[in-house]
Short mmCIF file of C-alpha atoms in Angstrom, two decimals:
data_model
loop_
_atom_site.label_atom_id
_atom_site.label_comp_id
_atom_site.label_asym_id
_atom_site.label_seq_id
_atom_site.Cartn_x
_atom_site.Cartn_y
_atom_site.Cartn_z
CA MET A 1 -21.59 13.22 10.49
CA ILE A 2 -19.21 15.87 9.16
CA GLY A 3 -16.12 13.71 9.43
CA SER A 4 -13.80 11.85 11.79
CA PHE A 5 -10.28 11.17 12.93
CA GLY A 6 -10.21 7.83 14.73
CA ASP A 7 -12.71 7.91 17.58
CA ILE A 8 -13.13 11.70 17.27
CA ILE A 9 -16.38 12.29 15.40
CA PHE A 10 -17.11 15.75 13.98
CA SER A 11 -20.88 16.15 14.08
CA VAL A 12 -23.82 18.37 14.94
CA SER A 13 -27.10 17.14 16.37
CA ARG A 14 -29.89 18.49 18.53
CA GLN A 15 -27.98 17.42 21.64
CA THR A 16 -24.34 18.16 20.82
CA ALA A 17 -22.02 20.11 18.56
CA LYS A 18 -18.46 18.89 18.00
CA THR A 19 -17.06 20.49 14.87
CA LEU A 20 -13.79 21.69 13.40
CA LYS A 21 -12.93 25.00 11.77
CA ASP A 22 -10.05 26.64 9.91
CA LEU A 23 -8.96 23.35 8.31
CA THR A 24 -5.68 23.80 6.44
CA ARG A 25 -3.89 21.21 4.31
CA ALA A 26 -0.19 21.70 3.55
CA GLU A 27 1.79 19.79 0.94
CA GLY A 28 5.43 20.13 -0.01
CA GLY A 29 8.38 18.44 -1.63
CA ARG A 30 11.72 17.25 -0.31
CA TYR A 31 14.83 18.72 -1.91
CA ALA A 32 18.57 18.32 -1.52
CA THR A 33 20.82 21.22 -2.41
CA HIS A 34 24.12 20.56 -4.18
CA ASP A 35 26.76 23.25 -3.83
CA ILE A 36 28.74 24.02 -6.97
CA HIS A 37 32.00 25.95 -6.85
CA LEU A 38 31.55 29.55 -8.06
CA LYS A 39 27.98 28.86 -9.22
CA LYS A 40 24.54 28.86 -7.73
CA PRO A 41 23.57 25.69 -5.87
CA LYS A 42 21.40 23.15 -7.69
CA PRO A 43 18.30 21.69 -6.07
CA GLU A 44 17.44 18.02 -6.54
CA PHE A 45 13.89 16.81 -6.03
CA LEU A 46 13.92 13.80 -3.71
CA GLY A 47 10.19 13.16 -3.60
CA PRO A 48 7.02 14.36 -1.94
CA GLY A 49 7.01 15.50 1.67
CA LEU A 50 4.55 14.46 4.33
CA SER A 51 1.08 16.01 4.21
CA LYS A 52 0.04 18.15 7.17
CA LEU A 53 -3.42 19.10 8.39
CA SER A 54 -4.22 21.71 11.00
CA PHE A 55 -7.54 22.83 12.43
CA LYS A 56 -9.26 24.21 15.51
CA MET A 57 -11.96 22.57 17.60
CA ASP A 58 -14.27 24.50 19.94
CA PHE A 59 -15.78 22.67 22.91
CA ASP A 60 -18.60 24.23 24.90
CA ALA A 61 -20.56 22.66 27.76
CA ASN A 62 -23.61 24.64 26.59
CA LEU A 63 -23.46 22.65 23.33
CA GLY A 64 -23.57 19.25 25.01
CA VAL A 65 -19.89 18.34 25.25
CA ASN A 66 -17.48 18.10 28.16
CA PRO A 67 -14.55 20.36 27.17
CA ARG A 68 -12.14 18.84 29.70
CA LYS A 69 -12.91 15.28 28.61
CA GLU A 70 -12.61 16.13 24.91
CA THR A 71 -9.30 17.99 25.24
CA ASP A 72 -7.86 15.28 27.51
CA ASN A 73 -8.77 12.73 24.83
CA LEU A 74 -6.88 14.75 22.19
CA VAL A 75 -3.80 14.91 24.44
CA ARG A 76 -4.03 11.14 25.08
CA LEU A 77 -4.17 10.41 21.35
CA GLN A 78 -1.09 12.60 20.79
CA ARG A 79 0.89 10.97 23.61
CA ASP A 80 -0.05 7.45 22.48
CA GLY A 81 1.11 8.10 18.90
CA HIS A 82 -2.36 7.28 17.58
CA TYR A 83 -2.78 7.21 13.81
CA SER A 84 -5.95 7.00 11.74
CA LEU A 85 -7.60 8.08 8.52
CA PHE A 86 -8.93 11.64 8.41
CA ILE A 87 -12.42 11.59 6.92
CA LEU A 88 -14.31 14.67 5.76
CA GLY A 89 -17.68 14.45 4.03
CA GLY A 90 -17.42 10.68 3.73
CA ARG A 91 -14.07 10.79 1.89
CA ARG A 92 -10.57 10.57 3.26
CA ILE A 93 -8.20 13.49 2.97
CA GLY A 94 -4.68 12.64 1.87
CA MET A 95 -3.22 9.37 0.70
CA GLY A 96 -3.47 7.44 3.94
CA TYR A 97 -3.12 7.72 7.69
CA PHE A 98 -2.33 10.72 9.86
CA THR A 99 -0.83 10.94 13.33
CA LEU A 100 -1.66 13.64 15.85
CA GLN A 101 1.59 15.64 16.08
CA SER A 102 0.56 18.40 18.46
CA VAL A 103 -2.34 19.74 20.49
CA SER A 104 -2.54 23.18 22.07
CA VAL A 105 -5.49 23.78 24.40
CA ASP A 106 -6.86 27.17 25.45
CA TYR A 107 -9.27 26.88 28.39
CA LYS A 108 -11.61 29.78 27.64
CA THR A 109 -14.14 29.63 30.50
CA ILE A 110 -13.70 28.05 33.94
CA ASP A 111 -16.39 28.21 36.63
CA ASN A 112 -15.92 28.86 40.37
CA LEU A 113 -15.52 25.10 41.02
CA GLY A 114 -12.73 24.68 38.47
CA ASN A 115 -14.91 23.06 35.81
CA VAL A 116 -13.91 23.86 32.25
CA LEU A 117 -16.99 25.23 30.50
CA SER A 118 -15.43 26.07 27.14
CA ALA A 119 -12.12 25.39 25.44
CA THR A 120 -10.45 25.62 22.05
CA ALA A 121 -7.91 23.10 20.77
CA ASP A 122 -5.42 23.75 17.96
CA VAL A 123 -4.64 20.39 16.37
CA THR A 124 -1.86 19.46 13.94
CA LEU A 125 -1.83 16.14 12.10
CA GLU A 126 0.99 14.77 9.96
CA GLU A 127 0.87 12.00 7.38
CA TYR A 128 1.90 8.60 8.75
CA VAL A 129 3.45 6.20 6.24
#
């Protein structure tokens, strides 16, 4: 197993391949800006911001997965407000839980019966505290 987010397992076996690529982690701080008459404004550090993760997932029927089922599951998790740990290499990334903020699906290949044969999903997670 490569990793997981809730019931989504990133893995490769002889039968299936369900992996992620282009994983990006973004961190930032929260600042307030105080305006000062005739001087430059002064920033005040308020604390850390929420961590964000983004990645792509490729689904291909030739690699043993059902692209439509997998992308529908991602959309369901986003709509339900699902949150979970994000595990990579047996260790969690970030300080705690993440929620699935957005999913964008590109249906790459569709056959003459309307079956989705391959798709790519762009996934964005945000820290959930």
